[in-house]
Amino acid sequence: MGAGRELPSGRRAMGVGAAEGGAVRFRPGDVVRLECPFTEASVTGVSRSHVSVRWPWNAVDPEAHSYAWNGDYALPLPSDQDWDRSYFRTEPAEATLRAGDACRVGIPPTVVHIASVYHFDPPLVTGLLPRPACYLELLPQGEAHDPELEDQGTTLDPAGEEPISIELVFRPYAFLEEGDEVVDRDGRAWRFDGPWDWHPYDGAEPASPTWPLTLLTRDGEPTPQAVAATDLATESGSHAAERDRWHRVALTPRTGGRR
């Protein structure tokens, strides 16, 4: 978990929360909207649970000797348990397709939230090109992160070859950056590592700050504009209210999980 990869301007990210140059640095807690234009493909095989299509975007990695990708991508059928974890869909619908059919594959507008951000240095070898340097772990609206589950969510390379637009819909604590240090109304000092990842320097409870907040450090001394933005954003409201705003957008339950 950590700060997301910064994307080239205009490449994959759009919407609010833009950093300098139009790039977006994704982070856990972000609610985003995905969309990928439907693109011509062909069906190479059908099983009881999946439809395999010739993937129209990525190339085979000739140096990935341990990962022999054949250029096909298996998409689950609606009856499969992985259906809700796959955001790519086909036209016509998957259940109607047969081997040899022509189809189109893409992502209809879909709102998800980012549970985690993973980085790879060197980039990860998967058998596909380009090799991902970052994965976003995504959960659909209505599904909360469950720390007891080892296999939850879907991963996406935000700078991959598929022409996916990723629009930032809502970012809790958008006025703060990871690593910021603040002091709250009660005089307690905190480090912000994400909207649900606060670290009080006194180690005491409660484990979330009391608004308003004053920005103390951001890569050294913060700019007057950053201090003023934090003052303005937290002059009313609370951590609980910010969390509730996120729940309303992510459509997640307010009980269970770490949110």
CSV table of C-alpha atoms in Angstrom, one decimal:
chain,number,residue,atom,x,y,z
A,1,MET,CA,0.0,0.0,0.0
A,2,GLY,CA,1.2,3.5,-0.7
A,3,ALA,CA,1.0,6.4,-3.1
A,4,GLY,CA,0.0,5.5,-6.6
A,5,ARG,CA,2.0,5.8,-9.7
A,6,GLU,CA,2.0,9.2,-11.4
A,7,LEU,CA,0.7,8.9,-14.9
A,8,PRO,CA,1.7,11.0,-17.9
A,9,SER,CA,-0.7,13.8,-18.7
A,10,GLY,CA,-3.6,12.7,-20.8
A,11,ARG,CA,-2.5,9.1,-20.9
A,12,ARG,CA,-5.0,7.2,-18.7
A,13,ALA,CA,-6.3,9.5,-15.9
A,14,MET,CA,-8.9,12.2,-16.0
A,15,GLY,CA,-11.0,14.1,-13.6
A,16,VAL,CA,-10.7,15.8,-10.2
A,17,GLY,CA,-7.7,15.5,-8.0
A,18,ALA,CA,-5.3,16.2,-10.8
A,19,ALA,CA,-1.7,16.9,-9.9
A,20,GLU,CA,0.6,19.2,-11.8
A,21,GLY,CA,0.6,18.6,-15.5
A,22,GLY,CA,-2.8,16.9,-15.4
A,23,ALA,CA,-1.5,13.6,-13.9
A,24,VAL,CA,-3.2,11.8,-11.0
A,25,ARG,CA,-1.4,10.0,-8.3
A,26,PHE,CA,-3.8,7.2,-7.2
A,27,ARG,CA,-4.0,6.1,-3.6
A,28,PRO,CA,-6.1,3.8,-1.5
A,29,GLY,CA,-9.5,5.2,-0.8
A,30,ASP,CA,-9.9,6.8,-4.2
A,31,VAL,CA,-13.3,6.1,-5.8
A,32,VAL,CA,-12.8,6.0,-9.6
A,33,ARG,CA,-14.8,5.4,-12.7
A,34,LEU,CA,-13.4,3.0,-15.3
A,35,GLU,CA,-14.3,2.9,-19.0
A,36,CYS,CA,-12.6,1.2,-22.0
A,37,PRO,CA,-13.9,1.6,-25.6
A,38,PHE,CA,-15.3,-1.6,-27.0
A,39,THR,CA,-12.8,-3.0,-29.5
A,40,GLU,CA,-13.1,-5.7,-32.2
A,41,ALA,CA,-11.9,-9.2,-31.0
A,42,SER,CA,-12.5,-12.8,-31.8
A,43,VAL,CA,-13.6,-15.8,-29.7
A,44,THR,CA,-11.0,-18.5,-29.5
A,45,GLY,CA,-12.7,-20.9,-27.1
A,46,VAL,CA,-15.6,-21.5,-24.8
A,47,SER,CA,-15.7,-23.5,-21.5
A,48,ARG,CA,-18.4,-24.1,-18.9
A,49,SER,CA,-17.2,-21.0,-17.0
A,50,HIS,CA,-15.3,-18.8,-19.4
A,51,VAL,CA,-15.1,-17.3,-22.9
A,52,SER,CA,-11.6,-16.9,-24.3
A,53,VAL,CA,-11.0,-14.0,-26.7
A,54,ARG,CA,-8.0,-13.0,-28.7
A,55,TRP,CA,-6.8,-10.0,-26.7
A,56,PRO,CA,-6.7,-6.9,-29.0
A,57,TRP,CA,-4.2,-4.9,-27.0
A,58,ASN,CA,-1.2,-6.4,-25.2
A,59,ALA,CA,1.7,-8.1,-26.9
A,60,VAL,CA,3.4,-11.4,-25.9
A,61,ASP,CA,6.6,-10.8,-23.8
A,62,PRO,CA,9.3,-12.8,-25.7
A,63,GLU,CA,11.6,-12.7,-22.7
A,64,ALA,CA,9.1,-14.0,-20.2
A,65,HIS,CA,10.2,-17.7,-20.5
A,66,SER,CA,8.4,-18.8,-17.4
A,67,TYR,CA,5.1,-17.2,-18.5
A,68,ALA,CA,4.0,-18.5,-21.9
A,69,TRP,CA,1.0,-16.3,-22.7
A,70,ASN,CA,-0.8,-17.4,-25.9
A,71,GLY,CA,-2.5,-14.0,-26.6
A,72,ASP,CA,-5.9,-15.1,-25.3
A,73,TYR,CA,-7.8,-13.7,-22.3
A,74,ALA,CA,-10.4,-15.7,-20.4
A,75,LEU,CA,-13.5,-13.7,-19.4
A,76,PRO,CA,-15.9,-15.3,-16.9
A,77,LEU,CA,-19.5,-16.1,-17.8
A,78,PRO,CA,-22.3,-14.6,-15.6
A,79,SER,CA,-22.7,-18.0,-13.9
A,80,ASP,CA,-19.0,-18.0,-12.7
A,81,GLN,CA,-18.1,-16.8,-9.2
A,82,ASP,CA,-15.5,-14.4,-10.8
A,83,TRP,CA,-18.1,-12.6,-12.8
A,84,ASP,CA,-18.3,-9.6,-10.5
A,85,ARG,CA,-14.5,-9.4,-10.3
A,86,SER,CA,-14.1,-8.9,-14.0
A,87,TYR,CA,-14.9,-5.5,-15.4
A,88,PHE,CA,-14.3,-6.4,-19.1
A,89,ARG,CA,-17.5,-7.3,-21.0
A,90,THR,CA,-18.3,-8.5,-24.5
A,91,GLU,CA,-20.8,-7.4,-27.1
A,92,PRO,CA,-22.7,-9.7,-27.8
A,93,ALA,CA,-23.0,-11.0,-24.2
A,94,GLU,CA,-20.5,-13.7,-23.2
A,95,ALA,CA,-23.2,-16.4,-22.7
A,96,THR,CA,-24.2,-16.1,-26.4
A,97,LEU,CA,-20.7,-16.5,-27.9
A,98,ARG,CA,-19.2,-19.5,-29.6
A,99,ALA,CA,-15.7,-20.3,-30.8
A,100,GLY,CA,-15.0,-18.5,-34.0
A,101,ASP,CA,-17.5,-15.7,-33.4
A,102,ALA,CA,-16.5,-12.1,-33.8
A,103,CYS,CA,-17.2,-9.8,-30.8
A,104,ARG,CA,-16.2,-6.6,-29.2
A,105,VAL,CA,-14.6,-6.4,-25.7
A,106,GLY,CA,-14.4,-3.4,-23.4
A,107,ILE,CA,-15.4,-1.9,-20.1
A,108,PRO,CA,-18.8,-0.1,-19.7
A,109,PRO,CA,-18.7,2.9,-17.3
A,110,THR,CA,-18.0,1.2,-13.9
A,111,VAL,CA,-17.4,2.8,-10.5
A,112,VAL,CA,-15.0,1.1,-8.2
A,113,HIS,CA,-12.8,2.0,-5.3
A,114,ILE,CA,-9.1,1.4,-4.7
A,115,ALA,CA,-8.2,-0.9,-1.9
A,116,SER,CA,-4.5,-1.0,-2.3
A,117,VAL,CA,-1.7,0.3,-4.6
A,118,TYR,CA,1.3,-2.0,-5.4
A,119,HIS,CA,4.6,-1.1,-7.0
A,120,PHE,CA,7.1,-3.3,-8.8
A,121,ASP,CA,10.8,-2.4,-9.3
A,122,PRO,CA,11.8,-3.9,-11.7
A,123,PRO,CA,8.4,-4.1,-13.4
A,124,LEU,CA,6.5,-7.4,-12.9
A,125,VAL,CA,7.0,-10.2,-15.5
A,126,THR,CA,3.5,-11.5,-16.4
A,127,GLY,CA,4.0,-12.8,-20.0
A,128,LEU,CA,2.4,-9.7,-21.4
A,129,LEU,CA,3.9,-6.4,-22.6
A,130,PRO,CA,4.1,-3.8,-21.3
A,131,ARG,CA,5.4,-5.1,-17.9
A,132,PRO,CA,3.4,-3.5,-15.1
A,133,ALA,CA,5.3,-1.2,-12.7
A,134,CYS,CA,2.1,-0.6,-10.6
A,135,TYR,CA,-1.2,-2.4,-9.9
A,136,LEU,CA,-4.3,-0.9,-8.5
A,137,GLU,CA,-6.4,-3.4,-6.4
A,138,LEU,CA,-10.0,-2.5,-7.1
A,139,LEU,CA,-13.3,-3.4,-5.3
A,140,PRO,CA,-16.7,-2.7,-6.8
A,141,GLN,CA,-19.2,-0.3,-5.4
A,142,GLY,CA,-20.9,-1.9,-2.4
A,143,GLU,CA,-18.0,-4.2,-1.4
A,144,ALA,CA,-15.9,-3.3,1.6
A,145,HIS,CA,-12.3,-4.4,2.1
A,146,ASP,CA,-12.1,-7.5,4.3
A,147,PRO,CA,-8.6,-8.0,5.8
A,148,GLU,CA,-9.5,-11.6,6.5
A,149,LEU,CA,-9.7,-12.5,2.8
A,150,GLU,CA,-6.5,-13.3,1.0
A,151,ASP,CA,-8.1,-13.1,-2.5
A,152,GLN,CA,-10.4,-10.1,-2.9
A,153,GLY,CA,-10.7,-7.5,-5.6
A,154,THR,CA,-9.3,-7.2,-9.1
A,155,THR,CA,-5.9,-5.8,-10.1
A,156,LEU,CA,-5.4,-3.3,-12.9
A,157,ASP,CA,-2.3,-1.8,-14.4
A,158,PRO,CA,-3.2,2.0,-14.6
A,159,ALA,CA,-0.6,2.5,-17.4
A,160,GLY,CA,-1.2,-0.7,-19.3
A,161,GLU,CA,-1.9,-1.1,-23.0
A,162,GLU,CA,-5.7,-1.3,-22.8
A,163,PRO,CA,-7.1,2.2,-23.4
A,164,ILE,CA,-8.9,2.4,-20.1
A,165,SER,CA,-9.8,5.9,-18.8
A,166,ILE,CA,-9.7,6.2,-15.0
A,167,GLU,CA,-11.6,9.1,-13.7
A,168,LEU,CA,-11.2,10.1,-10.1
A,169,VAL,CA,-14.7,10.5,-8.7
A,170,PHE,CA,-14.0,11.1,-5.0
A,171,ARG,CA,-10.9,11.3,-2.8
A,172,PRO,CA,-11.3,11.4,1.0
A,173,TYR,CA,-8.9,13.9,2.5
A,174,ALA,CA,-8.1,15.2,-0.9
A,175,PHE,CA,-6.4,18.3,0.7
A,176,LEU,CA,-3.7,16.1,2.2
A,177,GLU,CA,-0.8,14.1,0.7
A,178,GLU,CA,0.6,10.9,2.1
A,179,GLY,CA,3.4,11.7,4.6
A,180,ASP,CA,1.9,15.0,5.7
A,181,GLU,CA,2.1,15.8,9.4
A,182,VAL,CA,-0.7,17.7,11.1
A,183,VAL,CA,-1.8,18.7,14.5
A,184,ASP,CA,-5.5,18.4,15.5
A,185,ARG,CA,-7.8,20.5,17.6
A,186,ASP,CA,-6.7,18.6,20.8
A,187,GLY,CA,-3.0,19.4,20.1
A,188,ARG,CA,-2.2,15.8,19.0
A,189,ALA,CA,0.4,15.4,16.2
A,190,TRP,CA,-0.4,12.9,13.4
A,191,ARG,CA,1.2,11.5,10.3
A,192,PHE,CA,-1.2,11.0,7.3
A,193,ASP,CA,-0.5,7.8,5.3
A,194,GLY,CA,-4.0,7.6,3.8
A,195,PRO,CA,-7.6,8.4,4.8
A,196,TRP,CA,-7.9,5.3,6.9
A,197,ASP,CA,-4.3,5.1,7.9
A,198,TRP,CA,-3.6,7.7,10.5
A,199,HIS,CA,-0.6,7.4,12.9
A,200,PRO,CA,-0.8,9.4,16.2
A,201,TYR,CA,2.7,10.2,17.5
A,202,ASP,CA,1.6,9.8,21.1
A,203,GLY,CA,0.3,6.3,20.4
A,204,ALA,CA,-2.9,7.0,22.3
A,205,GLU,CA,-6.6,6.6,21.4
A,206,PRO,CA,-8.7,7.5,19.6
A,207,ALA,CA,-6.9,6.5,16.4
A,208,SER,CA,-8.4,9.3,14.2
A,209,PRO,CA,-7.8,13.1,14.5
A,210,THR,CA,-10.2,15.7,15.8
A,211,TRP,CA,-10.9,18.5,13.3
A,212,PRO,CA,-9.9,21.2,12.6
A,213,LEU,CA,-6.4,20.2,11.4
A,214,THR,CA,-3.3,22.3,11.0
A,215,LEU,CA,-0.7,21.2,8.4
A,216,LEU,CA,2.8,21.2,9.9
A,217,THR,CA,5.0,19.5,7.3
A,218,ARG,CA,4.8,18.4,3.7
A,219,ASP,CA,8.2,17.5,2.3
A,220,GLY,CA,9.6,20.0,4.7
A,221,GLU,CA,7.9,23.3,5.3
A,222,PRO,CA,4.4,23.4,3.6
A,223,THR,CA,3.4,26.2,1.3
A,224,PRO,CA,1.1,28.9,2.7
A,225,GLN,CA,-1.5,27.7,0.1
A,226,ALA,CA,-1.4,24.1,1.4
A,227,VAL,CA,-1.8,25.3,5.0
A,228,ALA,CA,-4.7,27.5,4.0
A,229,ALA,CA,-6.4,24.7,2.1
A,230,THR,CA,-6.2,22.3,5.1
A,231,ASP,CA,-7.5,25.0,7.4
A,232,LEU,CA,-10.4,25.7,5.1
A,233,ALA,CA,-11.3,22.1,4.5
A,234,THR,CA,-11.4,21.2,8.2
A,235,GLU,CA,-12.8,24.3,9.8
A,236,SER,CA,-16.1,22.3,9.9
A,237,GLY,CA,-16.9,18.6,9.7
A,238,SER,CA,-15.0,15.7,11.2
A,239,HIS,CA,-13.1,12.5,10.4
A,240,ALA,CA,-16.4,10.6,10.8
A,241,ALA,CA,-18.2,12.9,8.3
A,242,GLU,CA,-15.4,12.4,5.8
A,243,ARG,CA,-15.6,8.7,6.2
A,244,ASP,CA,-19.4,8.8,5.8
A,245,ARG,CA,-19.0,10.9,2.5
A,246,TRP,CA,-16.8,8.1,1.2
A,247,HIS,CA,-19.3,5.4,2.2
A,248,ARG,CA,-22.0,7.2,0.3
A,249,VAL,CA,-20.0,7.3,-2.9
A,250,ALA,CA,-18.4,3.8,-2.5
A,251,LEU,CA,-21.8,2.4,-1.4
A,252,THR,CA,-20.1,0.3,1.2
A,253,PRO,CA,-21.6,-0.8,4.5
A,254,ARG,CA,-20.5,1.2,7.6
A,255,THR,CA,-19.9,-1.9,9.6
A,256,GLY,CA,-17.2,-4.6,9.1
A,257,GLY,CA,-13.9,-4.4,7.3
A,258,ARG,CA,-11.3,-1.7,7.9
A,259,ARG,CA,-13.3,1.2,6.5
